[in-house]
PDB file of C-alpha atoms in Angstrom:
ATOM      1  CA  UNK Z   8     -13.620  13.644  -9.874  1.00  0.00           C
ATOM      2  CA  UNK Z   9     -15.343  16.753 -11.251  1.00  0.00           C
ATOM      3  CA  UNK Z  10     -15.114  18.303  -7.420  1.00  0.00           C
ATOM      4  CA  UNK Z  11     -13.607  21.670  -8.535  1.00  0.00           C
ATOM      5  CA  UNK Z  12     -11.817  23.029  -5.130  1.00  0.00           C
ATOM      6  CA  UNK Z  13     -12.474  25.832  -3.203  1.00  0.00           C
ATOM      7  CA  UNK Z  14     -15.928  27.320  -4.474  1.00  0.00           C
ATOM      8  CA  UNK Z  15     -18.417  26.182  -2.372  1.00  0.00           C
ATOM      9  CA  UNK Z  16     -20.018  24.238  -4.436  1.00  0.00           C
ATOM     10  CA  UNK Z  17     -20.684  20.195  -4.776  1.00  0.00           C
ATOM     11  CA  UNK Z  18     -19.983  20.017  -8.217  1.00  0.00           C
ATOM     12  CA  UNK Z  19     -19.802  16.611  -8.845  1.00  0.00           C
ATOM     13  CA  UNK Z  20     -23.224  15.720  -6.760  1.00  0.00           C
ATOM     14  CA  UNK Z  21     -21.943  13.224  -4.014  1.00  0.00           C
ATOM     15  CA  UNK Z  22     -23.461  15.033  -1.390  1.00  0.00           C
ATOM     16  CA  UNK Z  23     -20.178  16.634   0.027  1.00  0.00           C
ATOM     17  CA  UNK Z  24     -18.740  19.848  -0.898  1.00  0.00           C
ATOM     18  CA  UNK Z  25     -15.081  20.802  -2.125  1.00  0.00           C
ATOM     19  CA  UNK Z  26     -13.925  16.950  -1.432  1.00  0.00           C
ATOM     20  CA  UNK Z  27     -11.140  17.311  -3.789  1.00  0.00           C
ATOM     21  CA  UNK Z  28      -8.600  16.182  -1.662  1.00  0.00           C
ATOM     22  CA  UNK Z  29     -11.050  14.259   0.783  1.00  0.00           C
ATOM     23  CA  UNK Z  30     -13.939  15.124   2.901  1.00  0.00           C
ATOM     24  CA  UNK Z  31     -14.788  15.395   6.512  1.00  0.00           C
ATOM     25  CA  UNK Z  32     -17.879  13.386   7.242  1.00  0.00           C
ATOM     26  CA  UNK Z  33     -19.118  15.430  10.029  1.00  0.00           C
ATOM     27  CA  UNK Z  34     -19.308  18.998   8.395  1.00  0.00           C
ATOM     28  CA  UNK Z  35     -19.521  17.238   4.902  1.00  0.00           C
ATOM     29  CA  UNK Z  36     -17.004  19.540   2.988  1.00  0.00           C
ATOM     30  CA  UNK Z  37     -13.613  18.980   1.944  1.00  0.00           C
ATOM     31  CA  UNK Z  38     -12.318  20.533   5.218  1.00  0.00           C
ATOM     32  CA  UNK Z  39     -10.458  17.239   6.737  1.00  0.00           C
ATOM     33  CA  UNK Z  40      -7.664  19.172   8.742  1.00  0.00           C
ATOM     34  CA  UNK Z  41      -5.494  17.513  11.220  1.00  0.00           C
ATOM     35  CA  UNK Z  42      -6.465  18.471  14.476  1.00  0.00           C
ATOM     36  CA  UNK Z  43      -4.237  16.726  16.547  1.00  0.00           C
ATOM     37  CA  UNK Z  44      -1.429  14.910  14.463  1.00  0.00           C
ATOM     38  CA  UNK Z  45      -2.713  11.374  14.597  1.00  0.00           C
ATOM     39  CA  UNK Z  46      -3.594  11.287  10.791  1.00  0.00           C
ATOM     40  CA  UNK Z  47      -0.635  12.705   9.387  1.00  0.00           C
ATOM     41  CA  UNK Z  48       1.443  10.737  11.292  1.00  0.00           C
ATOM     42  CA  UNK Z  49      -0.192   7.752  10.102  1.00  0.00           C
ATOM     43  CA  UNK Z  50      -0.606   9.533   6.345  1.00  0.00           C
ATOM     44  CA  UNK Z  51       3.468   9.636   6.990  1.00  0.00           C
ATOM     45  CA  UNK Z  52       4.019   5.537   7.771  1.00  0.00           C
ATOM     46  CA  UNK Z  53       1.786   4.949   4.678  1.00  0.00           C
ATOM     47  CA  UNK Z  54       3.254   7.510   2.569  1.00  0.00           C
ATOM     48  CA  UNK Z  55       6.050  10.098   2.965  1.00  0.00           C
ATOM     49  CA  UNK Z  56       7.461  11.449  -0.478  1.00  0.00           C
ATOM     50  CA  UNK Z  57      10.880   9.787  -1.684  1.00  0.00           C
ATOM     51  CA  UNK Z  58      12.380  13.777  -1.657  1.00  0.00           C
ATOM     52  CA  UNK Z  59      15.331  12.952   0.887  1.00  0.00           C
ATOM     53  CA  UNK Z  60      13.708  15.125   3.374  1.00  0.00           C
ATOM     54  CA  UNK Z  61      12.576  14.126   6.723  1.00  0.00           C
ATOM     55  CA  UNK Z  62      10.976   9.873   6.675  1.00  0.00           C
ATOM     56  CA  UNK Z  63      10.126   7.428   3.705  1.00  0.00           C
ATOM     57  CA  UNK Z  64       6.682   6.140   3.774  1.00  0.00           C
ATOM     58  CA  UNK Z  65       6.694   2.113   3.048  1.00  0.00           C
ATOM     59  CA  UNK Z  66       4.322   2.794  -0.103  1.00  0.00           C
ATOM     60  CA  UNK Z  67       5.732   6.317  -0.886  1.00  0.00           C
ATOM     61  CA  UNK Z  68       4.116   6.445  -4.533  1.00  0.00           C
ATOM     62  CA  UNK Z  69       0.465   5.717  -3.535  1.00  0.00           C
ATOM     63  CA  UNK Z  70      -2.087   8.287  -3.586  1.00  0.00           C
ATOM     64  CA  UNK Z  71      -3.688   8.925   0.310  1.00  0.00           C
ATOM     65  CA  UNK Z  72      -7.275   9.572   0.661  1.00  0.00           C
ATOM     66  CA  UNK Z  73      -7.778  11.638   3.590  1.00  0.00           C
ATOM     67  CA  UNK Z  74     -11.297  11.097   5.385  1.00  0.00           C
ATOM     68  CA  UNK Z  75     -12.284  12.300   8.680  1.00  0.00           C
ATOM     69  CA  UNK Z  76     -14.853  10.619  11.169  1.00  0.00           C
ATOM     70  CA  UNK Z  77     -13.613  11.730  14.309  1.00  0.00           C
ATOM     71  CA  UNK Z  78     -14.289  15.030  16.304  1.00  0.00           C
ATOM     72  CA  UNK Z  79     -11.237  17.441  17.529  1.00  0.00           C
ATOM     73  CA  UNK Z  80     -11.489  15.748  20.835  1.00  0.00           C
ATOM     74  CA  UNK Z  81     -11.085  12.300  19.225  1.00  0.00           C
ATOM     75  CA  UNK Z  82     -14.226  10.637  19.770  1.00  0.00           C
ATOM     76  CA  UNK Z  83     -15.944   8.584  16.671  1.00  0.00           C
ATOM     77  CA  UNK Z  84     -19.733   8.154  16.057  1.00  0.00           C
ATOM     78  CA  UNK Z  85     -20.717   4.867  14.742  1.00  0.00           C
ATOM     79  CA  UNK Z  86     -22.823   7.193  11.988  1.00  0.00           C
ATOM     80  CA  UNK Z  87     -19.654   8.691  10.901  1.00  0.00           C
ATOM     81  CA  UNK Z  88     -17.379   5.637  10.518  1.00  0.00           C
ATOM     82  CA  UNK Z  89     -20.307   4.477   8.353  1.00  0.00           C
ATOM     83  CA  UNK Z  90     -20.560   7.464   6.165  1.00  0.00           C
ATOM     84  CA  UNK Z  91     -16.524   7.119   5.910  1.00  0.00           C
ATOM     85  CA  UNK Z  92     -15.962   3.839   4.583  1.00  0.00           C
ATOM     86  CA  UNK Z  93     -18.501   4.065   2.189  1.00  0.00           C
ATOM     87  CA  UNK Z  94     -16.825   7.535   1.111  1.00  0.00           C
ATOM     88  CA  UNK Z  95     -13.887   5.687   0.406  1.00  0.00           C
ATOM     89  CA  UNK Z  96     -15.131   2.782  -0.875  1.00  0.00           C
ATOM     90  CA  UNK Z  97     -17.235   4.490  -3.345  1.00  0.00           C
ATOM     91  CA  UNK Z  98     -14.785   6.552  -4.564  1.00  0.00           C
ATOM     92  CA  UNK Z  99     -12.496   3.774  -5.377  1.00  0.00           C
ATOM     93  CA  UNK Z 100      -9.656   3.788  -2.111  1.00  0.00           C
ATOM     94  CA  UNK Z 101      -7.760  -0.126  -2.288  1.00  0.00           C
ATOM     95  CA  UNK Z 102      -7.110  -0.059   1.199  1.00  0.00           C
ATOM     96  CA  UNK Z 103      -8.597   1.434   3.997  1.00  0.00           C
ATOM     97  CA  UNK Z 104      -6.957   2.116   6.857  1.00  0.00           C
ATOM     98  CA  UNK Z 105      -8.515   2.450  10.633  1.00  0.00           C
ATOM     99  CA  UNK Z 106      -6.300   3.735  12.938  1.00  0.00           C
ATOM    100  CA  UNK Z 107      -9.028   3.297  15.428  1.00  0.00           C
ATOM    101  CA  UNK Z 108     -11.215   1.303  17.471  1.00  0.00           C
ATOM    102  CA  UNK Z 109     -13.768   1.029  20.254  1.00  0.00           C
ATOM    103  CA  UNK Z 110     -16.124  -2.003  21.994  1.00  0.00           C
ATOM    104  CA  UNK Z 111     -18.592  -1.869  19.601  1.00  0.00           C
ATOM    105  CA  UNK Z 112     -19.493  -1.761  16.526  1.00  0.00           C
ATOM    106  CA  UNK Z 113     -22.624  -0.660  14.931  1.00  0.00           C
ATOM    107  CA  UNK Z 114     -25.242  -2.359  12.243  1.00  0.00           C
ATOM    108  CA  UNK Z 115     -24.303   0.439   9.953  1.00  0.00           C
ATOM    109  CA  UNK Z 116     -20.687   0.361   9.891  1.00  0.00           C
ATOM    110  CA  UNK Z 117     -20.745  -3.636   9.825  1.00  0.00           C
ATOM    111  CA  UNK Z 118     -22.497  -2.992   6.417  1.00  0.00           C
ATOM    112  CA  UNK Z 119     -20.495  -0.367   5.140  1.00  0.00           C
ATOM    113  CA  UNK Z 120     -17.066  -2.556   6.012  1.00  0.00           C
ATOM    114  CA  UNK Z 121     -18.939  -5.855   4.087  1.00  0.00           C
ATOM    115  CA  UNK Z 122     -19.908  -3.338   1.094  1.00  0.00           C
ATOM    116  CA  UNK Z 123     -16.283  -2.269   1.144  1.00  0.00           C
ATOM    117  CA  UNK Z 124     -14.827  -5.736   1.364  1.00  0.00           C
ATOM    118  CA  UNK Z 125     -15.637  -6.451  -2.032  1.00  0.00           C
ATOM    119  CA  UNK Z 126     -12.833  -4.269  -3.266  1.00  0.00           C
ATOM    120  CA  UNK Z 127     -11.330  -2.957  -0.646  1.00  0.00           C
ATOM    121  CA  UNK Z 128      -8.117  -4.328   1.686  1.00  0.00           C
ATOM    122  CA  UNK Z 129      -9.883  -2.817   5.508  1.00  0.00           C
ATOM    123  CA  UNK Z 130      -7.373  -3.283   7.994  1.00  0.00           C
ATOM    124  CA  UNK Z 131      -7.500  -1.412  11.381  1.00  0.00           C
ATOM    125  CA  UNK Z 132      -5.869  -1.330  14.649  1.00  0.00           C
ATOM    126  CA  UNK Z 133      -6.032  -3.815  17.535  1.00  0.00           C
ATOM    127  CA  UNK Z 134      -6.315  -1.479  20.211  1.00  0.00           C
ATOM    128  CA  UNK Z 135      -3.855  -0.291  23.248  1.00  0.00           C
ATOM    129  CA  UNK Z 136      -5.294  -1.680  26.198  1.00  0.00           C
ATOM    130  CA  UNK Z 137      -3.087  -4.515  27.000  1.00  0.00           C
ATOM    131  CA  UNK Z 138      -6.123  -7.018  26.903  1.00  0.00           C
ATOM    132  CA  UNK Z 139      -7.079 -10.159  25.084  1.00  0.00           C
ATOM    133  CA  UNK Z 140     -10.091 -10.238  22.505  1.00  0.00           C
ATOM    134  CA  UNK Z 141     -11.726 -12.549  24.469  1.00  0.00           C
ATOM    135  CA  UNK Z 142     -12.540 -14.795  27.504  1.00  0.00           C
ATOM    136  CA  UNK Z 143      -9.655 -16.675  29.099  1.00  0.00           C
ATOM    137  CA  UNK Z 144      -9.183 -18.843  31.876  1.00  0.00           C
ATOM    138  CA  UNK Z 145      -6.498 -16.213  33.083  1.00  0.00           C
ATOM    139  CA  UNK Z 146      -9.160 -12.759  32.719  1.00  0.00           C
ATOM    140  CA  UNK Z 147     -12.551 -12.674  32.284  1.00  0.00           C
ATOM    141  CA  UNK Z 148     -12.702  -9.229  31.229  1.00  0.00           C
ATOM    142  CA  UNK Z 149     -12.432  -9.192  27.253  1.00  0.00           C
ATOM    143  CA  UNK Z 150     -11.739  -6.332  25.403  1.00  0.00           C
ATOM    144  CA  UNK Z 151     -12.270  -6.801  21.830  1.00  0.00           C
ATOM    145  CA  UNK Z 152     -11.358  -3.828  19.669  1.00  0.00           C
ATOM    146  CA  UNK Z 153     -13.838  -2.867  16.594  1.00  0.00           C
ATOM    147  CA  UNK Z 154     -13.787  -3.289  13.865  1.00  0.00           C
ATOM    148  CA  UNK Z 155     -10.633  -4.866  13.860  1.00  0.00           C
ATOM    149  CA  UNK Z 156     -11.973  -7.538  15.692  1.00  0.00           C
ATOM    150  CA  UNK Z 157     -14.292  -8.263  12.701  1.00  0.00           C
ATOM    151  CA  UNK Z 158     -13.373 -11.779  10.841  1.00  0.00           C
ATOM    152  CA  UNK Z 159     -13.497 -10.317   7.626  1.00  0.00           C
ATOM    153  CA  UNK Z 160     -11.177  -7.005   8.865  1.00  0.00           C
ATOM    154  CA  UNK Z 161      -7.551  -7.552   8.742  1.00  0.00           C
ATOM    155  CA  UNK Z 162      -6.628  -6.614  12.650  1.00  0.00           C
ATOM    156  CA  UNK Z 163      -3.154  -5.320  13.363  1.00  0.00           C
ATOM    157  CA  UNK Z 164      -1.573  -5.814  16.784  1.00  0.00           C
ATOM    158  CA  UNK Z 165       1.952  -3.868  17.877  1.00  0.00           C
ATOM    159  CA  UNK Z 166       5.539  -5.003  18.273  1.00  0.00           C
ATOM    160  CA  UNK Z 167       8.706  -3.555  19.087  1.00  0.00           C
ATOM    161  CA  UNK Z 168      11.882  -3.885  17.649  1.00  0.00           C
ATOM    162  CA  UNK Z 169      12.821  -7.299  18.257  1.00  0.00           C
ATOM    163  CA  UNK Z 170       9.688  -8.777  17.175  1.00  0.00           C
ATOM    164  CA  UNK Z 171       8.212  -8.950  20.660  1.00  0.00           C
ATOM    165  CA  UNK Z 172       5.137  -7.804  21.146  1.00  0.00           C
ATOM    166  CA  UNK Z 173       4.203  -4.658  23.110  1.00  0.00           C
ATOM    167  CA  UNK Z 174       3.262  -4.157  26.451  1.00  0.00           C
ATOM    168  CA  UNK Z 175       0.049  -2.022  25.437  1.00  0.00           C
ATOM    169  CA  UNK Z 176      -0.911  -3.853  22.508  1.00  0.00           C
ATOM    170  CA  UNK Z 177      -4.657  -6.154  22.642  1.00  0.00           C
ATOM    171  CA  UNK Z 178      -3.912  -9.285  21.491  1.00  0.00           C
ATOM    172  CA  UNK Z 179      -5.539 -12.350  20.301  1.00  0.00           C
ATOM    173  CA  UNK Z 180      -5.928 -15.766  22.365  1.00  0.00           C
ATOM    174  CA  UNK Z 181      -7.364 -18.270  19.848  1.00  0.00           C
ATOM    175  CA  UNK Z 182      -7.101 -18.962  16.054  1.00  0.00           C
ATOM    176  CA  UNK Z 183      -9.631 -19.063  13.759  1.00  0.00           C
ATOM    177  CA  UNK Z 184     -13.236 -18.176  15.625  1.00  0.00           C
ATOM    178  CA  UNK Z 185     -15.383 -14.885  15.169  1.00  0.00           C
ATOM    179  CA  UNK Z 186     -13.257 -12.895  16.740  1.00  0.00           C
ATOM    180  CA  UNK Z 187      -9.803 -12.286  15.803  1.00  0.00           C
ATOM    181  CA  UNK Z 188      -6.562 -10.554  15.161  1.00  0.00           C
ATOM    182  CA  UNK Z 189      -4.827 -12.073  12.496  1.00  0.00           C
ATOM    183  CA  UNK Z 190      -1.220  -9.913  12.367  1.00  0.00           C
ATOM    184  CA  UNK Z 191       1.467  -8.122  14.179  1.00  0.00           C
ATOM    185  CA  UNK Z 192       3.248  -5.020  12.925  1.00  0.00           C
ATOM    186  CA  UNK Z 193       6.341  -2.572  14.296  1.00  0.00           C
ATOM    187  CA  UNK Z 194       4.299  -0.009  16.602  1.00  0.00           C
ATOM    188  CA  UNK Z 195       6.762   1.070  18.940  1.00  0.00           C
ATOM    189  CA  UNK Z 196       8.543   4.682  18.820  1.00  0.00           C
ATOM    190  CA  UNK Z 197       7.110   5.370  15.218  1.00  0.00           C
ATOM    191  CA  UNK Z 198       8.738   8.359  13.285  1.00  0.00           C
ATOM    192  CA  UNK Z 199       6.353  10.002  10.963  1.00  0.00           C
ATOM    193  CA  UNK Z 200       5.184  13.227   9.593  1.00  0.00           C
ATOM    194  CA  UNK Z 201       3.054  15.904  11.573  1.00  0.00           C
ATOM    195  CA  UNK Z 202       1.358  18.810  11.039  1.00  0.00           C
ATOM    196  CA  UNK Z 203       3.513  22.372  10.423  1.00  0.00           C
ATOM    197  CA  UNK Z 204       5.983  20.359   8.671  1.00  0.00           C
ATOM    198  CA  UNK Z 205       7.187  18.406  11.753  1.00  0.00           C
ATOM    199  CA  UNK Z 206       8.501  15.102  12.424  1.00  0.00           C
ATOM    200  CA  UNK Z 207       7.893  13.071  15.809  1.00  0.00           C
ATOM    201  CA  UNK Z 208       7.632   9.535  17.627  1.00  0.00           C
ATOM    202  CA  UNK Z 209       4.767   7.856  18.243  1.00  0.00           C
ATOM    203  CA  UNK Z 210       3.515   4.262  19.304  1.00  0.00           C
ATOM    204  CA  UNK Z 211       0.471   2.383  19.447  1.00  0.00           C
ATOM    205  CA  UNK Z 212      -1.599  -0.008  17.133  1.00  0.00           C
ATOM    206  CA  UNK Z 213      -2.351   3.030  15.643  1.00  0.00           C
ATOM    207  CA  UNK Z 214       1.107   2.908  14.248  1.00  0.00           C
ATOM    208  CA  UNK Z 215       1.202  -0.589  13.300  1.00  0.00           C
ATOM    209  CA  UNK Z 216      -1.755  -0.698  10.981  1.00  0.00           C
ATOM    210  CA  UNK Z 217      -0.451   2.147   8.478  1.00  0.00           C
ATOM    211  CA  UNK Z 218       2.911  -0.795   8.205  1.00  0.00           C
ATOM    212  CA  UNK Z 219       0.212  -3.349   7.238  1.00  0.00           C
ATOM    213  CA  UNK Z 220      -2.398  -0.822   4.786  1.00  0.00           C
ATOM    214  CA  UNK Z 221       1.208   0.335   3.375  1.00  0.00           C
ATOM    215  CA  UNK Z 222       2.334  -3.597   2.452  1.00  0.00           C
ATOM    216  CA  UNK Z 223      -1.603  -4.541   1.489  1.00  0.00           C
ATOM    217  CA  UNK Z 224      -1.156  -1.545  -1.248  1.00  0.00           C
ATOM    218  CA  UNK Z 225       1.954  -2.764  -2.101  1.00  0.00           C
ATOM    219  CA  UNK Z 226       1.039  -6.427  -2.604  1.00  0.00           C
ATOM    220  CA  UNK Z 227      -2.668  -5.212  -4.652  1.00  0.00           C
ATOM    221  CA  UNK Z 228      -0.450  -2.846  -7.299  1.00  0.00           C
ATOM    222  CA  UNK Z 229       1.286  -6.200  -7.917  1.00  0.00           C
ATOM    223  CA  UNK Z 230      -1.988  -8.253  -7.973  1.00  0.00           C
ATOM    224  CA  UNK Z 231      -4.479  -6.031  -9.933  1.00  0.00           C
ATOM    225  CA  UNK Z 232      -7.292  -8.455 -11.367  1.00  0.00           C
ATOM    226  CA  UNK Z 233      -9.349  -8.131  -8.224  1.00  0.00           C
ATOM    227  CA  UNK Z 234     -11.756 -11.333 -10.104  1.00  0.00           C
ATOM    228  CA  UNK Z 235      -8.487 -13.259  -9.998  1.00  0.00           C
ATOM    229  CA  UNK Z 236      -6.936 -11.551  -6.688  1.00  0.00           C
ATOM    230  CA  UNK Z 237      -9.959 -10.941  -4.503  1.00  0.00           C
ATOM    231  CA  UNK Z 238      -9.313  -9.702  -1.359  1.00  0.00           C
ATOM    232  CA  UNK Z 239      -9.270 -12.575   0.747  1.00  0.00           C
ATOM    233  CA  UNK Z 240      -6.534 -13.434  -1.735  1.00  0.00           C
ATOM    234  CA  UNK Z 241      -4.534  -9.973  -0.286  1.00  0.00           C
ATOM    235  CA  UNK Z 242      -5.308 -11.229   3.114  1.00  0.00           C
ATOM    236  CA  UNK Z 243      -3.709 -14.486   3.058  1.00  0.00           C
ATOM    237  CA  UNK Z 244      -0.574 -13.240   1.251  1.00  0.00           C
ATOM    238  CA  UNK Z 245       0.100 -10.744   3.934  1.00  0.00           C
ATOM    239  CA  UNK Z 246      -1.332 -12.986   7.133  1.00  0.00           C
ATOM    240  CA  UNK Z 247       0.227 -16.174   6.005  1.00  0.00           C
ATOM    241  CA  UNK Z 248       3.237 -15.951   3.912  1.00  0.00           C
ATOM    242  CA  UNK Z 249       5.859 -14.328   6.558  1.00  0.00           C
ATOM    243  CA  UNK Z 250       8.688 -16.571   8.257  1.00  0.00           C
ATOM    244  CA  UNK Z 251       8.461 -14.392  11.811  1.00  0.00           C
ATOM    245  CA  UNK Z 252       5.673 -15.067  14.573  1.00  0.00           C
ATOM    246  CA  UNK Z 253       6.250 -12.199  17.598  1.00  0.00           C
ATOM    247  CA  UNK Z 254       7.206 -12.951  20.758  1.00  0.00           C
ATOM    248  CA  UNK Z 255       4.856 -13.035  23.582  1.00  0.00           C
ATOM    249  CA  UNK Z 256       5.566 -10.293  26.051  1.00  0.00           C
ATOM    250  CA  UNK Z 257       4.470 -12.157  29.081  1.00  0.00           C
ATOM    251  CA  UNK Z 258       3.796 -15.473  28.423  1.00  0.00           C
ATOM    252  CA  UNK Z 259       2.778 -16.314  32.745  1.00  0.00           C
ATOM    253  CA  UNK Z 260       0.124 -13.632  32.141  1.00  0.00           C
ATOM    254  CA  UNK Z 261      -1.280 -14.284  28.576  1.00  0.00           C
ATOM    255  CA  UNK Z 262      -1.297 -18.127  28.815  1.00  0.00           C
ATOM    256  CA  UNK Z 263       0.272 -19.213  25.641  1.00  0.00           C
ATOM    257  CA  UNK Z 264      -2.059 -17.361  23.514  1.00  0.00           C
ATOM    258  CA  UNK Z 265      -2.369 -17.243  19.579  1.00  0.00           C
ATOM    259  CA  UNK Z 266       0.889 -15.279  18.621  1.00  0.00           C
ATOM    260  CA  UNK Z 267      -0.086 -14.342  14.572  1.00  0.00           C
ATOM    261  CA  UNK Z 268       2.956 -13.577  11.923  1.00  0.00           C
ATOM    262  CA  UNK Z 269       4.716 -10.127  11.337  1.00  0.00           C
ATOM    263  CA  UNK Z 270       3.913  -8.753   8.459  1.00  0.00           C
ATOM    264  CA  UNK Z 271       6.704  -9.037   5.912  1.00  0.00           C
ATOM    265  CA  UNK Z 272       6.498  -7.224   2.551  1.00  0.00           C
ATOM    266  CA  UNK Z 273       8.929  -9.143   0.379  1.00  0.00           C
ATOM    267  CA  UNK Z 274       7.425 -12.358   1.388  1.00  0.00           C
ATOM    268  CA  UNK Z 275       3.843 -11.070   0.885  1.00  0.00           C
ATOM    269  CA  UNK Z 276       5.638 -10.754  -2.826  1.00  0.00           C
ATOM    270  CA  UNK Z 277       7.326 -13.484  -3.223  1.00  0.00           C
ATOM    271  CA  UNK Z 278       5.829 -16.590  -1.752  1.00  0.00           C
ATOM    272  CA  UNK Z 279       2.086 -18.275  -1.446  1.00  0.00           C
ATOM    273  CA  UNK Z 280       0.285 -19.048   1.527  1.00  0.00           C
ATOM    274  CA  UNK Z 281       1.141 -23.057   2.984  1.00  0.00           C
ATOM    275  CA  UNK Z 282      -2.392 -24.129   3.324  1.00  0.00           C
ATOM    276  CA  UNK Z 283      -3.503 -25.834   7.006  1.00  0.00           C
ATOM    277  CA  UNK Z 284      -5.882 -28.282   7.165  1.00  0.00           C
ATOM    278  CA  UNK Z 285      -6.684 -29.859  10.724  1.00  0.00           C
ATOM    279  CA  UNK Z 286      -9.566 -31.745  12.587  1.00  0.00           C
ATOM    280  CA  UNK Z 287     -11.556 -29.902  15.033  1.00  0.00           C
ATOM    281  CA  UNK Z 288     -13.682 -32.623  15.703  1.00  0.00           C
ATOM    282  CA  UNK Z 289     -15.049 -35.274  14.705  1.00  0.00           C
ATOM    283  CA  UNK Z 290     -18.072 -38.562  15.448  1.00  0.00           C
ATOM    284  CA  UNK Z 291     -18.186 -42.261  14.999  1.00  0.00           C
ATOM    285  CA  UNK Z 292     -21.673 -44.635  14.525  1.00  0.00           C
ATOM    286  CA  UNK Z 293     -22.550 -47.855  14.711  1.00  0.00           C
ATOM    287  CA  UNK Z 294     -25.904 -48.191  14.618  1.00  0.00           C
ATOM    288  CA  UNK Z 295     -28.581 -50.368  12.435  1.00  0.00           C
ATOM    289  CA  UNK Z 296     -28.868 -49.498   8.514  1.00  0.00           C
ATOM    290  CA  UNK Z 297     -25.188 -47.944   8.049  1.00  0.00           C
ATOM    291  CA  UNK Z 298     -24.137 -51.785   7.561  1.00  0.00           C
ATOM    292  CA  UNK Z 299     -22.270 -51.878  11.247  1.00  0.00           C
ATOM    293  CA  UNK Z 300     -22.644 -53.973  14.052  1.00  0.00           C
ATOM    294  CA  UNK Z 301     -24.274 -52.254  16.398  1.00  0.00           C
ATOM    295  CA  UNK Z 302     -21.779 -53.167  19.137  1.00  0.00           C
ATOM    296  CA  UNK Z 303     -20.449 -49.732  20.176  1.00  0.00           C
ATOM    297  CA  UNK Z 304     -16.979 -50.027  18.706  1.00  0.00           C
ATOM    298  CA  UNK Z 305     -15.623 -48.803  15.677  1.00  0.00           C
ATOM    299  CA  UNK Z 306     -13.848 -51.536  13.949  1.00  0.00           C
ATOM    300  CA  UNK Z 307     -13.545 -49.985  10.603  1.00  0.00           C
ATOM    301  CA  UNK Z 308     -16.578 -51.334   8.973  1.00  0.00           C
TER     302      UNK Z 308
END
């Protein structure tokens, strides 16, 4: 960057002023202080120094973007997510992580997250409202969580300890449509940084998608050539290459739903994806001028 901190100016003509360290989106300078912990302690999962003070962050050597979208009070416009992920896409993040979510999601930030996708891991949190993504025979009352619910968004759902998953966590009730959640991370009781040089618990899918943006950065320092390693190619070593599926916290209330793998670093390193190949559905014909008999039954003709 040519960004020269601290003098006003927008040197390097992005449209944002002093971003040297990151931007806020909302007052478009480089002014992107915590105001209530939630970043840093998700900064802190991702990427606490190896200095033998305080927590280890699971990719300690990668360099953090900080970019804020959301007001003091927490709340995110859909203009502002936008602006964000094309910040960081644009000036060059691997892996962006949203440690956030809401029931919609606009026009704008659906085509920022596609522009992104082309080099960029996007993974973001399931959401904490103890609901499925969608309709159920057991509750009619979906709550699908943006944009992780996006198919081309890696969505990150909680777990505790054991591998089970957590009371609060959304969760996902069929494989493979338009709207999933494809993996489960630790989110419960989360030690991380905060601000004023503090350390502190927290929990929440908030928590679990720093594991999973931590691994993905991991896994694309090992797997540069993004022509050869795309990002689809990230996706599918950290969905698919684990040996752990969580534990369903209440199976009487979710129904046997889709339970996804736990994300599992050295097998995202180590292994390749087994392929699955099934039959959804499928049609039989026997009818005049496709050489059949045209008596109803299929008799292998």
């Amino acid at each position: 960057t040519w960004e020269i901190p601290g003098n006003g100016i927008d040197d390097d003509g992005n449209g944002y002023v002093d971003d040297y360290y990151g931007v806020n989106v909302i007052t478009g300078k480089g002014d992107g202080d915590d105001d209530n912990g939630h970043g840093t302690h998700v900064a802190g999962i991702i990427a606490a120094k190896n200095n033998f003070v305080g927590v280890l962050g699971i990719a300690y050597n990668v360099k953090i973007m900080p970019v804020k979208a959301a007001m003091a009070s927490g709340y995110l416009n859909q203009s502002a997510v936008a602006k964000a992920v094309t910040y960081a896409y644009q000036n060059g993040a691997e892996v962006i992580n949203m440690s956030f979510g809401g029931s919609a999601c606009s026009i704008a930030v659906q085509d920022a997250l596609a522009a992104a996708y082309t080099r960029c891991v996007l993974v973001a949190s399931a959401g904490n409202d103890g609901e499925p993504n969608e309709i159920a025979d057991y509750d009619d009352t979906p709550t699908p969580n943006y944009p992780a619910a996006l198919s081309y968004v890696m969505g990150v759902m909680s777990i505790n300890l054991l591998g089970v998953e957590s009371s609060f966590t959304n969760w996902d009730v069929k494989k493979y449509n338009g709207v999933e959640y494809e993996l489960y991370a630790p989110g419960e009781e989360m030690v991380s940084t905060l601000p004023g040089n503090k350390y502190g618990f927290l929990s929440g899918t908030s928590m679990a998608a720093p594991v999973v943006s931590a691994v993905a950065a991991i896994v694309r320092s090992e797997y540069q050539d993004r022509d050869k390693y795309p990002t689809k190619f990230i996706y599918g070593q950290l969905a698919a290459t684990s040996g752990y599926n969580a534990i369903c916290c209440d199976p009487e209330a979710h129904g046997g739903h889709n339970l996804p793998q736990i994300v599992d670093l050295y097998s995202a390193l180590t292994k390749l994806p087994t392929p699955e190949v099934g039959l959804q559905s499928y049609a039989l014909f026997d009818t005049e001028g496709l050489k059949n008999d045209t008596d109803g039954v299929n008799n292998g003709d």
